[in-house]
CSV table of C-alpha atoms in Angstrom, one decimal:
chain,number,residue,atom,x,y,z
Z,1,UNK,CA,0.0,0.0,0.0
Z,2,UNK,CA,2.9,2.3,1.4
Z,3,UNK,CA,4.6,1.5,-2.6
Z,4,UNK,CA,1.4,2.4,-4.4
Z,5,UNK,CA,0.9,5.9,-2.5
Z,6,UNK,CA,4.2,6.8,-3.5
Z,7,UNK,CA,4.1,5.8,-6.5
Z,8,UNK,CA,0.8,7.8,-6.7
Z,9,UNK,CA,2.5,10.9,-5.1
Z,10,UNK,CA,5.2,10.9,-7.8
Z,11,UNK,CA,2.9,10.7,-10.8
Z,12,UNK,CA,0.8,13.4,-9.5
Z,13,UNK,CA,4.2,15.5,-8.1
Z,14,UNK,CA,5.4,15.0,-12.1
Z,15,UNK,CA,1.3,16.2,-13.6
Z,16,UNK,CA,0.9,19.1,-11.3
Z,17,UNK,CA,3.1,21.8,-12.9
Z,18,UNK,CA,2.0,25.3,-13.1
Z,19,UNK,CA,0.6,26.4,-16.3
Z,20,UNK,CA,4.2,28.3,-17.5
Z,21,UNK,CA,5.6,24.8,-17.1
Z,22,UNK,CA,2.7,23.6,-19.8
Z,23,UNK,CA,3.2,26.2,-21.9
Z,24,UNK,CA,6.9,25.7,-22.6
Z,25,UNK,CA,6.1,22.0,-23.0
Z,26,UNK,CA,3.5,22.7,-25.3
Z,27,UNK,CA,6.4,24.9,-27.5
Z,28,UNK,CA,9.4,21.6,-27.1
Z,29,UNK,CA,6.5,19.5,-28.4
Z,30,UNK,CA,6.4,21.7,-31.5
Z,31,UNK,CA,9.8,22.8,-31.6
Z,32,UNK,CA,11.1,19.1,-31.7
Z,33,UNK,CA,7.8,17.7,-34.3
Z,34,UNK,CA,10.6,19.9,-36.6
Z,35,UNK,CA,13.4,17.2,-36.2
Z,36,UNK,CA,11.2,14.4,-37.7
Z,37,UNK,CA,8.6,15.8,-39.8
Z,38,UNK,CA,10.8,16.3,-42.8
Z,39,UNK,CA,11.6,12.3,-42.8
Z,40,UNK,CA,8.4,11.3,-43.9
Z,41,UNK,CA,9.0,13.6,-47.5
Z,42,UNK,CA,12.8,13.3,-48.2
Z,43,UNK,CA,12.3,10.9,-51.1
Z,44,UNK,CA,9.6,13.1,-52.2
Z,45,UNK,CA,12.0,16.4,-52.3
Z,46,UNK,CA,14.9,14.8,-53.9
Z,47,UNK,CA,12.2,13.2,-56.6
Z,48,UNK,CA,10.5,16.6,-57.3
Z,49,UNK,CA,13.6,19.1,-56.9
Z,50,UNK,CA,15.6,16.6,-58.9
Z,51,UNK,CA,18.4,15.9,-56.0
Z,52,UNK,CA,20.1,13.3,-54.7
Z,53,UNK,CA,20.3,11.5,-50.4
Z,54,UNK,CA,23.3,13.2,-49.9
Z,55,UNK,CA,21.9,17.1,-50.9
Z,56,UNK,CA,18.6,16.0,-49.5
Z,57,UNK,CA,20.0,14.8,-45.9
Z,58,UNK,CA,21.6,18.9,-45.6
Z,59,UNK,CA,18.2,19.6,-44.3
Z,60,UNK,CA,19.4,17.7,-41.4
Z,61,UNK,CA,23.0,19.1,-41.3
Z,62,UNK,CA,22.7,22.7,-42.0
Z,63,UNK,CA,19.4,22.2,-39.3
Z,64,UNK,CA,22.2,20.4,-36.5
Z,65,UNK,CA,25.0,22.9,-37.4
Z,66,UNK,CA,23.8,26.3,-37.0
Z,67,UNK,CA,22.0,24.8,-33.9
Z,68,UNK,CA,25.2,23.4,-32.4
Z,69,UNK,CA,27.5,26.4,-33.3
Z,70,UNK,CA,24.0,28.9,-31.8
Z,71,UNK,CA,24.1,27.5,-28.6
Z,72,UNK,CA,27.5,29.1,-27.7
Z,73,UNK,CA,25.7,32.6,-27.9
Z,74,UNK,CA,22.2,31.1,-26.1
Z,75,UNK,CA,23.4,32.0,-22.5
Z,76,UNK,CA,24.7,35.0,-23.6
Z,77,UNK,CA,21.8,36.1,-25.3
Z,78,UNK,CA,19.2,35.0,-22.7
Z,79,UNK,CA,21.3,36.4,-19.6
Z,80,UNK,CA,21.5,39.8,-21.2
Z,81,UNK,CA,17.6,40.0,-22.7
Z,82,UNK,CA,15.9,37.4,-20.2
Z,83,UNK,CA,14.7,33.5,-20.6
Z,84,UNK,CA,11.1,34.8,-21.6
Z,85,UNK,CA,12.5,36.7,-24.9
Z,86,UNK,CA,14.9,34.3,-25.6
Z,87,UNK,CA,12.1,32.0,-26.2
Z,88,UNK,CA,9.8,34.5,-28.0
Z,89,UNK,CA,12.7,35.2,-30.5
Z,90,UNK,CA,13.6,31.3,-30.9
Z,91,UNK,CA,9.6,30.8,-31.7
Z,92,UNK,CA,9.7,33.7,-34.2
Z,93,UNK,CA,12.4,32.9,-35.8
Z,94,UNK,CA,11.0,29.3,-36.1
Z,95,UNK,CA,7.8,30.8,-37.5
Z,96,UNK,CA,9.6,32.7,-40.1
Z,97,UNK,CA,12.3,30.4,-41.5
Z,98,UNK,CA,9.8,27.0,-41.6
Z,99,UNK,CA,7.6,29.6,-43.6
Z,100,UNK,CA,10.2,31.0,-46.1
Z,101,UNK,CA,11.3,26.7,-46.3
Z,102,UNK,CA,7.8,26.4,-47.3
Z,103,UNK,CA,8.0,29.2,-49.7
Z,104,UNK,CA,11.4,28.0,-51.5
Z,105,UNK,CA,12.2,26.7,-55.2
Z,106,UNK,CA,15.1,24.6,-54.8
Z,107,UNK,CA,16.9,22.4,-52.4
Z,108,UNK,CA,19.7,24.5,-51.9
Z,109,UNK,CA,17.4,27.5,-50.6
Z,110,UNK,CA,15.3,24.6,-48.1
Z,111,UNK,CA,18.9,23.7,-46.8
Z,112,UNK,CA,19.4,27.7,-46.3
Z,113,UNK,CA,16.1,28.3,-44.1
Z,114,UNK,CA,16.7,25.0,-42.3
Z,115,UNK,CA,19.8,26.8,-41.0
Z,116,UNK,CA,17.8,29.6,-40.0
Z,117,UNK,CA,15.3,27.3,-38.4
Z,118,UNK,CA,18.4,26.0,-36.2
Z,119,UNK,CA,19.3,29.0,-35.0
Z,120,UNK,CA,15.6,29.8,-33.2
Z,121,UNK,CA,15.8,26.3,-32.1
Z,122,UNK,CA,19.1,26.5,-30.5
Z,123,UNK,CA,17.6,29.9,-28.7
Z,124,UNK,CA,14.4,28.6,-27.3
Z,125,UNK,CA,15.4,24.7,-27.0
Z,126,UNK,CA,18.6,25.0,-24.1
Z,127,UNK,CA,16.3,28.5,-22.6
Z,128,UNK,CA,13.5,25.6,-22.5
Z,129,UNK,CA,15.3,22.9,-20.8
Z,130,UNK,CA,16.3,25.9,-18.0
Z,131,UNK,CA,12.9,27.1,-17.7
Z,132,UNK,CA,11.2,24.2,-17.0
Z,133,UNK,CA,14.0,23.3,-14.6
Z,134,UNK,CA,13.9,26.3,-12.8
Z,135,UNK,CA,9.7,26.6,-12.9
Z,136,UNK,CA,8.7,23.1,-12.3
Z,137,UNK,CA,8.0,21.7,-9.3
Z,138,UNK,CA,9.4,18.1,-8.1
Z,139,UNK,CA,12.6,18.1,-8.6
Z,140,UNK,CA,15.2,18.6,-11.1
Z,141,UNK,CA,15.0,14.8,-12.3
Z,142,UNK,CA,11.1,15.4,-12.3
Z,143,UNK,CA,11.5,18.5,-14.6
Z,144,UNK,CA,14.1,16.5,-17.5
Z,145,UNK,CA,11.5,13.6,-17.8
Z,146,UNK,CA,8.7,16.2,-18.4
Z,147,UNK,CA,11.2,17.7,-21.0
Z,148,UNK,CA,12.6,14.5,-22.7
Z,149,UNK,CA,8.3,13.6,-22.5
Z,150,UNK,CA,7.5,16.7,-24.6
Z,151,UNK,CA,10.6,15.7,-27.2
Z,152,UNK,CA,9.2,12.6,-27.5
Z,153,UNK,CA,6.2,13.3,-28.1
Z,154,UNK,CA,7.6,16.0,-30.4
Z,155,UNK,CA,9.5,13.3,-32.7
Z,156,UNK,CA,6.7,11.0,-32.6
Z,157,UNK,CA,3.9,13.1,-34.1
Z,158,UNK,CA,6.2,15.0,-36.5
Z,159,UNK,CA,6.4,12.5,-38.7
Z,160,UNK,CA,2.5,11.3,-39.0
Z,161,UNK,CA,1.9,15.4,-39.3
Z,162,UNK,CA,5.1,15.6,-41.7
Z,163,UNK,CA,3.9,12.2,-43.6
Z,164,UNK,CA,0.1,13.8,-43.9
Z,165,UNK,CA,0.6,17.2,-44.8
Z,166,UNK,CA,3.5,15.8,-47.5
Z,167,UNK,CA,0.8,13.5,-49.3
Z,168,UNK,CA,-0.7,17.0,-50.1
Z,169,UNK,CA,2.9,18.7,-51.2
Z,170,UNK,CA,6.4,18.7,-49.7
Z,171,UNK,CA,5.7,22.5,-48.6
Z,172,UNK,CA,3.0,21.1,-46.1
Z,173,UNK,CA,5.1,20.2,-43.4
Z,174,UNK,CA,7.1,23.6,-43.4
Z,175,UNK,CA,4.1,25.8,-43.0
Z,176,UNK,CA,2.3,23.1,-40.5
Z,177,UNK,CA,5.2,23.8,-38.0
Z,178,UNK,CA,5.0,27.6,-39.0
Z,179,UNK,CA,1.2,27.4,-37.8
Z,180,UNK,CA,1.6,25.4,-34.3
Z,181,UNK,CA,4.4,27.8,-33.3
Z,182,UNK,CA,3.1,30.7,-33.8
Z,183,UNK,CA,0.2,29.8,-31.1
Z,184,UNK,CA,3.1,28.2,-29.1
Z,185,UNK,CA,4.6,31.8,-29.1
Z,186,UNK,CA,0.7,33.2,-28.0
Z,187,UNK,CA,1.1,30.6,-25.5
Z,188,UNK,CA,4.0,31.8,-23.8
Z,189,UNK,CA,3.7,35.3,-24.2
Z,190,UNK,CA,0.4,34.5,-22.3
Z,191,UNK,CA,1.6,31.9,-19.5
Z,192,UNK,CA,5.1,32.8,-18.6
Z,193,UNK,CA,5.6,35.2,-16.1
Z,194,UNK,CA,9.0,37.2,-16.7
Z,195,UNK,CA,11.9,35.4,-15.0
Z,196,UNK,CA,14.5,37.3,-13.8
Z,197,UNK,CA,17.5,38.0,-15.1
Z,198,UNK,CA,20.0,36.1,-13.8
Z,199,UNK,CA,22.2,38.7,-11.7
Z,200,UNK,CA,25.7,37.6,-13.1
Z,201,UNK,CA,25.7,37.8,-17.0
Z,202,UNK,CA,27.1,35.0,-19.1
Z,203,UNK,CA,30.1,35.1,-21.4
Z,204,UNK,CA,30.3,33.4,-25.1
Z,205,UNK,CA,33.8,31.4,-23.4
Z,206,UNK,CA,31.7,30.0,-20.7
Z,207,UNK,CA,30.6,27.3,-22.5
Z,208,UNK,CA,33.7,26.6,-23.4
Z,209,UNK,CA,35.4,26.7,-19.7
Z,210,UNK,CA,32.6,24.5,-18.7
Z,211,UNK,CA,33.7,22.0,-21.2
Z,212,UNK,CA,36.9,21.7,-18.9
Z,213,UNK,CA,34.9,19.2,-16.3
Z,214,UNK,CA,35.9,16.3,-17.2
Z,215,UNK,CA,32.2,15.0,-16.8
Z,216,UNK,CA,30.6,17.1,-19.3
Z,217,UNK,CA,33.0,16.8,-21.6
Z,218,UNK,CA,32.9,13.2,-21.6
Z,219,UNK,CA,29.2,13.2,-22.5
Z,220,UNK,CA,29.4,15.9,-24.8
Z,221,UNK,CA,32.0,13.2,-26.6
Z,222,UNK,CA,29.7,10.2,-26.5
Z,223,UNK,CA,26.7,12.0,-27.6
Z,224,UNK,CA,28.6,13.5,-30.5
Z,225,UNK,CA,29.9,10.0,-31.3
Z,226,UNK,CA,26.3,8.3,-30.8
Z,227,UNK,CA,24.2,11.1,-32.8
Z,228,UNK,CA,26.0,9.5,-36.2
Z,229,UNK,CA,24.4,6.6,-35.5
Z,230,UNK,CA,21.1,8.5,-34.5
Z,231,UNK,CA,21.1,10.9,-37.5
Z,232,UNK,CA,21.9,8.3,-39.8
Z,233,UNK,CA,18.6,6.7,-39.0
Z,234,UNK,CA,16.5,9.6,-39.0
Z,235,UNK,CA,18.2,10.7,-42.3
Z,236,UNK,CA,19.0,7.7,-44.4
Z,237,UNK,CA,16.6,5.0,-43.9
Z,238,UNK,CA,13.4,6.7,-45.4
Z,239,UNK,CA,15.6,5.9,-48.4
Z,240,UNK,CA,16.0,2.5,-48.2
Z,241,UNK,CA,12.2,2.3,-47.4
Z,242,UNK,CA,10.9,4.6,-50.3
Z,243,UNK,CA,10.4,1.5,-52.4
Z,244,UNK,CA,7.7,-0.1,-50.4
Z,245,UNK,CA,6.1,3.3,-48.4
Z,246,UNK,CA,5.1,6.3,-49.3
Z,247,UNK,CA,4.5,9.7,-47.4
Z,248,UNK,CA,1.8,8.0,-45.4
Z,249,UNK,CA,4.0,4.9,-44.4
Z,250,UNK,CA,6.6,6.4,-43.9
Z,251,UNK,CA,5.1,8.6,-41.0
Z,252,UNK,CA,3.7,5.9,-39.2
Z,253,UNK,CA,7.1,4.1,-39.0
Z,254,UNK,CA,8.7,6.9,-37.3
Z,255,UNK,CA,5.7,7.5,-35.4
Z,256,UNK,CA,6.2,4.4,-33.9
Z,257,UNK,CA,10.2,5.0,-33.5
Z,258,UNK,CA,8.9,8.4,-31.4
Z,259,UNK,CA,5.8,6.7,-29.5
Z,260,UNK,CA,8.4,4.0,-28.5
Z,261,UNK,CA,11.6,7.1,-27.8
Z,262,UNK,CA,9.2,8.8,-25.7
Z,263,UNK,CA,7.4,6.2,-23.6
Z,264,UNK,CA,10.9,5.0,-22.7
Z,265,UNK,CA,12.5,8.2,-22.0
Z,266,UNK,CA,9.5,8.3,-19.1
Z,267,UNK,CA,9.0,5.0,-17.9
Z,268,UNK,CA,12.1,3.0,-18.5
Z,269,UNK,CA,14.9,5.5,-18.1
Z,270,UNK,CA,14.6,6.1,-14.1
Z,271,UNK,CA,14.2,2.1,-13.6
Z,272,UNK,CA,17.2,1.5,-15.4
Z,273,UNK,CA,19.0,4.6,-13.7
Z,274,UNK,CA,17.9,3.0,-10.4
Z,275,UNK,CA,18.6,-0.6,-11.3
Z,276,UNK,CA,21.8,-0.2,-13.2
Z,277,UNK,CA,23.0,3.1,-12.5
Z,278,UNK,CA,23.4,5.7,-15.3
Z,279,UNK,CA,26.6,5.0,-17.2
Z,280,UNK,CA,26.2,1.4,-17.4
Z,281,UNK,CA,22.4,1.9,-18.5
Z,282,UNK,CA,23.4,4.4,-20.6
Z,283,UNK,CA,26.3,1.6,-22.0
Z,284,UNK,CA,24.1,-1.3,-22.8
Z,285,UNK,CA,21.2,1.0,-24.7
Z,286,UNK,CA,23.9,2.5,-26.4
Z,287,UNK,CA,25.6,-1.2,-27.4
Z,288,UNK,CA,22.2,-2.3,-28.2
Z,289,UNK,CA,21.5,0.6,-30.7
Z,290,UNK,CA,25.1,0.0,-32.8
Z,291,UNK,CA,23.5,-3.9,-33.0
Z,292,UNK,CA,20.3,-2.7,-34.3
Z,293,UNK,CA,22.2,-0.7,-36.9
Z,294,UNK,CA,24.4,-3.3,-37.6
Z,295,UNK,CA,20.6,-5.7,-38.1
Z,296,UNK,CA,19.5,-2.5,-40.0
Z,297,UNK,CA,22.9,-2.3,-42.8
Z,298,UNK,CA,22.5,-6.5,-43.2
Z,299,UNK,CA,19.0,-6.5,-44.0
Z,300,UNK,CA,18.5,-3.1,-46.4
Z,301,UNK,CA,16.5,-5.2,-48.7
Z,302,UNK,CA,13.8,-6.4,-46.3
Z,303,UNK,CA,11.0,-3.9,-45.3
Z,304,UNK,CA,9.6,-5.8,-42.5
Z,305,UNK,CA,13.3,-5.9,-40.6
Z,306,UNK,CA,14.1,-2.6,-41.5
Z,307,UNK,CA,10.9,-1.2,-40.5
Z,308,UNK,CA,11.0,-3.1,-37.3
Z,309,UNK,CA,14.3,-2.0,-36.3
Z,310,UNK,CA,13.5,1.2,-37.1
Z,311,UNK,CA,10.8,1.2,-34.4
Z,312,UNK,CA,12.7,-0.7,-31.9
Z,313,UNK,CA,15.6,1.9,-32.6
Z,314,UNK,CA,13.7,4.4,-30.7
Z,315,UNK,CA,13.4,2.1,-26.9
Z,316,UNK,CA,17.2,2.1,-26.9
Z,317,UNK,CA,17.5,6.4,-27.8
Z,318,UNK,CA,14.2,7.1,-25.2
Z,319,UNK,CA,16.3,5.6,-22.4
Z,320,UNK,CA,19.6,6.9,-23.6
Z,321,UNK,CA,18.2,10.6,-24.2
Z,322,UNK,CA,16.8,10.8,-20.7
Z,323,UNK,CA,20.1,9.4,-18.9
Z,324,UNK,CA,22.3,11.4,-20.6
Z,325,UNK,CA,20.2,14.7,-20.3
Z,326,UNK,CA,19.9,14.1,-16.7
Z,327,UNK,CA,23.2,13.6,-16.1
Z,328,UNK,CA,24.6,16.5,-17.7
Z,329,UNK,CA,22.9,18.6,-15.3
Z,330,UNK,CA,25.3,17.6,-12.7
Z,331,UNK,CA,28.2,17.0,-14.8
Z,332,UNK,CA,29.8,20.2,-14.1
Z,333,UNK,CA,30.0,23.1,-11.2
Z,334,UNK,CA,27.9,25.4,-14.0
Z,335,UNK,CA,24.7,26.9,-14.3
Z,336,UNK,CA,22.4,24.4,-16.3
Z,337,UNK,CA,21.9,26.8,-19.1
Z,338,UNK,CA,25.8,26.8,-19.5
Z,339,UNK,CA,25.8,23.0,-19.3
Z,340,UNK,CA,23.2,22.3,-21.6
Z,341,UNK,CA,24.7,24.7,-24.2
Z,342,UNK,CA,28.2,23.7,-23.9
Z,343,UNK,CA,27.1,20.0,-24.4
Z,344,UNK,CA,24.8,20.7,-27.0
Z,345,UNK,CA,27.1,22.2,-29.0
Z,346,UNK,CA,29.2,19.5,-29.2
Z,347,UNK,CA,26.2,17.0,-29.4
Z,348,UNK,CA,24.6,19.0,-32.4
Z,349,UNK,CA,28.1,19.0,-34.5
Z,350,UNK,CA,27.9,15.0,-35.1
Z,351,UNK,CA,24.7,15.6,-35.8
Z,352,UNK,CA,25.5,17.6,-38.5
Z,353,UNK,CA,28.1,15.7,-39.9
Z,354,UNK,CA,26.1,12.3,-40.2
Z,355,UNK,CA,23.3,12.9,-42.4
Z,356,UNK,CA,25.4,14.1,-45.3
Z,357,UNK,CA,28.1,11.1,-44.2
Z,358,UNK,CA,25.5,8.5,-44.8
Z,359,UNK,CA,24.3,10.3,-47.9
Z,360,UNK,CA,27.9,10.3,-49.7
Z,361,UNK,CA,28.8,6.8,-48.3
Z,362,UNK,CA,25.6,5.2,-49.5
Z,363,UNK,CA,26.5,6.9,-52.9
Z,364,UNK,CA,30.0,5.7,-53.1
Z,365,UNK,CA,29.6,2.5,-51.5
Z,366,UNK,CA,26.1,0.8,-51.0
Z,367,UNK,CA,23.1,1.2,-48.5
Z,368,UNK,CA,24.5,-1.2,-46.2
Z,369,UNK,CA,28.0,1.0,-45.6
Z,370,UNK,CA,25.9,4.1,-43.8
Z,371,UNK,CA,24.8,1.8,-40.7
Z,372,UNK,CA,27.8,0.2,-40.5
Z,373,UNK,CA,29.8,3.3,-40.1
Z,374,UNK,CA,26.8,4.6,-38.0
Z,375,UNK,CA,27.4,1.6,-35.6
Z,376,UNK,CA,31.2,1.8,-35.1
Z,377,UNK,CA,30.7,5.4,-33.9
Z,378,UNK,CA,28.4,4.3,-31.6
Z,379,UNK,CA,30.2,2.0,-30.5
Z,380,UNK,CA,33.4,4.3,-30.2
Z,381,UNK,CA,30.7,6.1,-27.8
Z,382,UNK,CA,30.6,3.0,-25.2
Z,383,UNK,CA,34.5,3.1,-25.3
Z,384,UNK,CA,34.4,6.9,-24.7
Z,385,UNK,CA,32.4,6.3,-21.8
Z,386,UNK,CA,34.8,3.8,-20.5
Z,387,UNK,CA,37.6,5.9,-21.0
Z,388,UNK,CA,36.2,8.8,-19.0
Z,389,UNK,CA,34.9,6.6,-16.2
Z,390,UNK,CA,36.6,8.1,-13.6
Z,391,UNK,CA,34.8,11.6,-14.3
Z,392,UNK,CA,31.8,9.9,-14.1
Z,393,UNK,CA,32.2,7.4,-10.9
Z,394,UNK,CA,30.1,10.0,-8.8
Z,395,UNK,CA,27.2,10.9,-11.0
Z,396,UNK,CA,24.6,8.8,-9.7
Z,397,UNK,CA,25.4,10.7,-6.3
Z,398,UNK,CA,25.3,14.2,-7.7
Z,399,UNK,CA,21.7,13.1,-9.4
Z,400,UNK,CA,20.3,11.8,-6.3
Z,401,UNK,CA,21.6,14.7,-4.2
């Protein structure tokens, strides 16, 4: 009885959030449907603007760079003009540059507003993470699974929205996100109070400095390592499954892969954290994903394996996300924002590198190469891991203090 009424306590600690909490939620939900709804029409752009995987998958990379190489400036920007604006402009700049995407003629102007669409997201995504943090109440573990629940949920339904709205035209999903955050922005300007300024401003080398802890730098390493085998998922396989889905299929594949990343990320992450601890939970779902890949690059000619991986894909990255998010919070002496942005930046670089990797590789190679590849630096991100072990040895400590 004593089990169930905490049990009970928690779940209802983690629902009752003020409304500024929801409202930011509400915007990470949209703000991260951006990641996978173009998935769901990349064989549809390449087809109609004539071009091939690799110039297709710079959606993803120009997206992952200027959102990586942005969130050096985030703190600096939202110490000096407060968390509340910092979000506003991320939104609007969202608005605008998935609007102009929609707008564009060619792939090479898409891949230019993607960039643009990185640079709000880098702005309001680490000020999110922050604000829910610092407005939430229950905890700061409390507050990251609300976050990594409103990216899952985010991923998931991008791609069903991206894979609906594409059936009608491959501009679709660009002005679809345009749409939802603009009332995201109402939202906030509506439900968040103003925060306060924090009272010492941030520099564009803290970051950096922060990068110095051993800790954070460590993760910042195996996330950049384990986001090639991420990205070349999200980028590369709607390719090898173009033959047998369309728009339509398509989205409901990775709708699966994000019902599965964020249903993990909430349930399974903190029994696994408790169970395992974090770096050896965060180990096995990461040697588990370079299998998968490995499955994924052996089997490129069967639908129902690849397909099924796909979706399987996403239990492994759920728990992973929410380990490695949680973690970094404590990984360094440093303000959170600092944290998130310094590891971030590093995180988002491999990001941008994959997608146009796997591209080139499957081009000058064959499909299976891009897992392959994908899996070894994944793998390399285990071995990271082990190698900087003895920054880690006390996180589980740090999270439960």
């Amino acid at each position: 009885m004593g089990s169930k009424s905490l049990h009970l306590k928690q779940h209802t600690g983690m629902m009752s959030q003020p409304k500024a909490v929801w409202a930011v939620a509400f915007a990470c939900v949209i703000a991260f449907m951006g990641l996978g709804l173009v998935d769901p029409i990349l064989p549809a752009l390449a087809k109609q603007l004539d071009a091939t995987p690799s110039q297709v998958s710079l959606l993803f990379s120009s997206y992952n760079l200027v959102t990586g190489l942005a969130m050096i400036i985030t703190g600096v920007v939202s110490s000096r003009i407060g968390v509340k604006w910092t979000l506003l402009v991320g939104i609007l700049l969202i608005v605008i540059f998935s609007a102009l995407g929609g707008l564009s003629g060619s792939i090479d102007q898409i891949v230019a507003m993607r960039g643009g669409w990185g640079l709000g997201n880098a702005l309001f995504i680490a000020t999110a993470l922050s604000a829910i943090v610092g407005l939430s109440t229950g905890g700061t573990a409390r507050a990251i699974i609300l976050y990594e629940a409103a990216i899952g949920l985010g991923i998931s339904v991008g791609p069903l929205l991206g894979g609906e709205l594409g059936s009608i035209s491959w501009r679709g999903p660009f002005f679809g996100v345009s749409a939802l955050m603009a009332i995201a922005f109402i939202a906030i300007s509506i439900m968040l109070p103003k925060i306060p300024k924090p009272t010492k401003r941030v520099s564009i080398t803290d970051p950096f400095k922060a990068l110095r802890h051993g800790g954070l730098f460590t993760f910042g390493v195996v996330a950049f390592l384990y986001n090639f085998g991420f990205f070349t998922l999200m980028a590369y396989t709607p390719f090898i499954m173009m033959n047998h889905l369309d728009e339509h299929g398509l989205g409901y594949v990775f709708l699966g892969w994000g019902l599965m990343l964020a249903i993990t990320s909430v349930f399974v992450a903190p029994f696994f954290q408790k169970k395992f601890g974090t770096i050896r939970s965060m180990c096995i779902m990461l040697i588990m994903f370079a299998l998968n890949l490995v499955v994924i690059g052996i089997n490129t000619d069967s639908i129902t394996v690849v397909v099924t991986s796909v979706v399987i894909s996403g239990a492994f990255l759920g728990v992973n996300n929410t380990l490695i998010t949680t973690a970094v919070m404590h990984a360094a002496p440093v303000e959170r924002s600092v944290a998130s942005a310094a590891y971030s930046f590093v995180r988002f670089i491999g990001g941008a590198i994959a997608p146009f990797l796997a591209g080139k590789l499957a081009e000058w190679f064959n499909p299976h190469i891009p897992f392959y590849v994908g899996a070894i630096f994944v793998a390399c991100a285990v071995v990271t891991a082990g190698i900087g072990r003895k920054f880690l040895k006390n996180i589980d400590a740090e999270i439960a203090h």
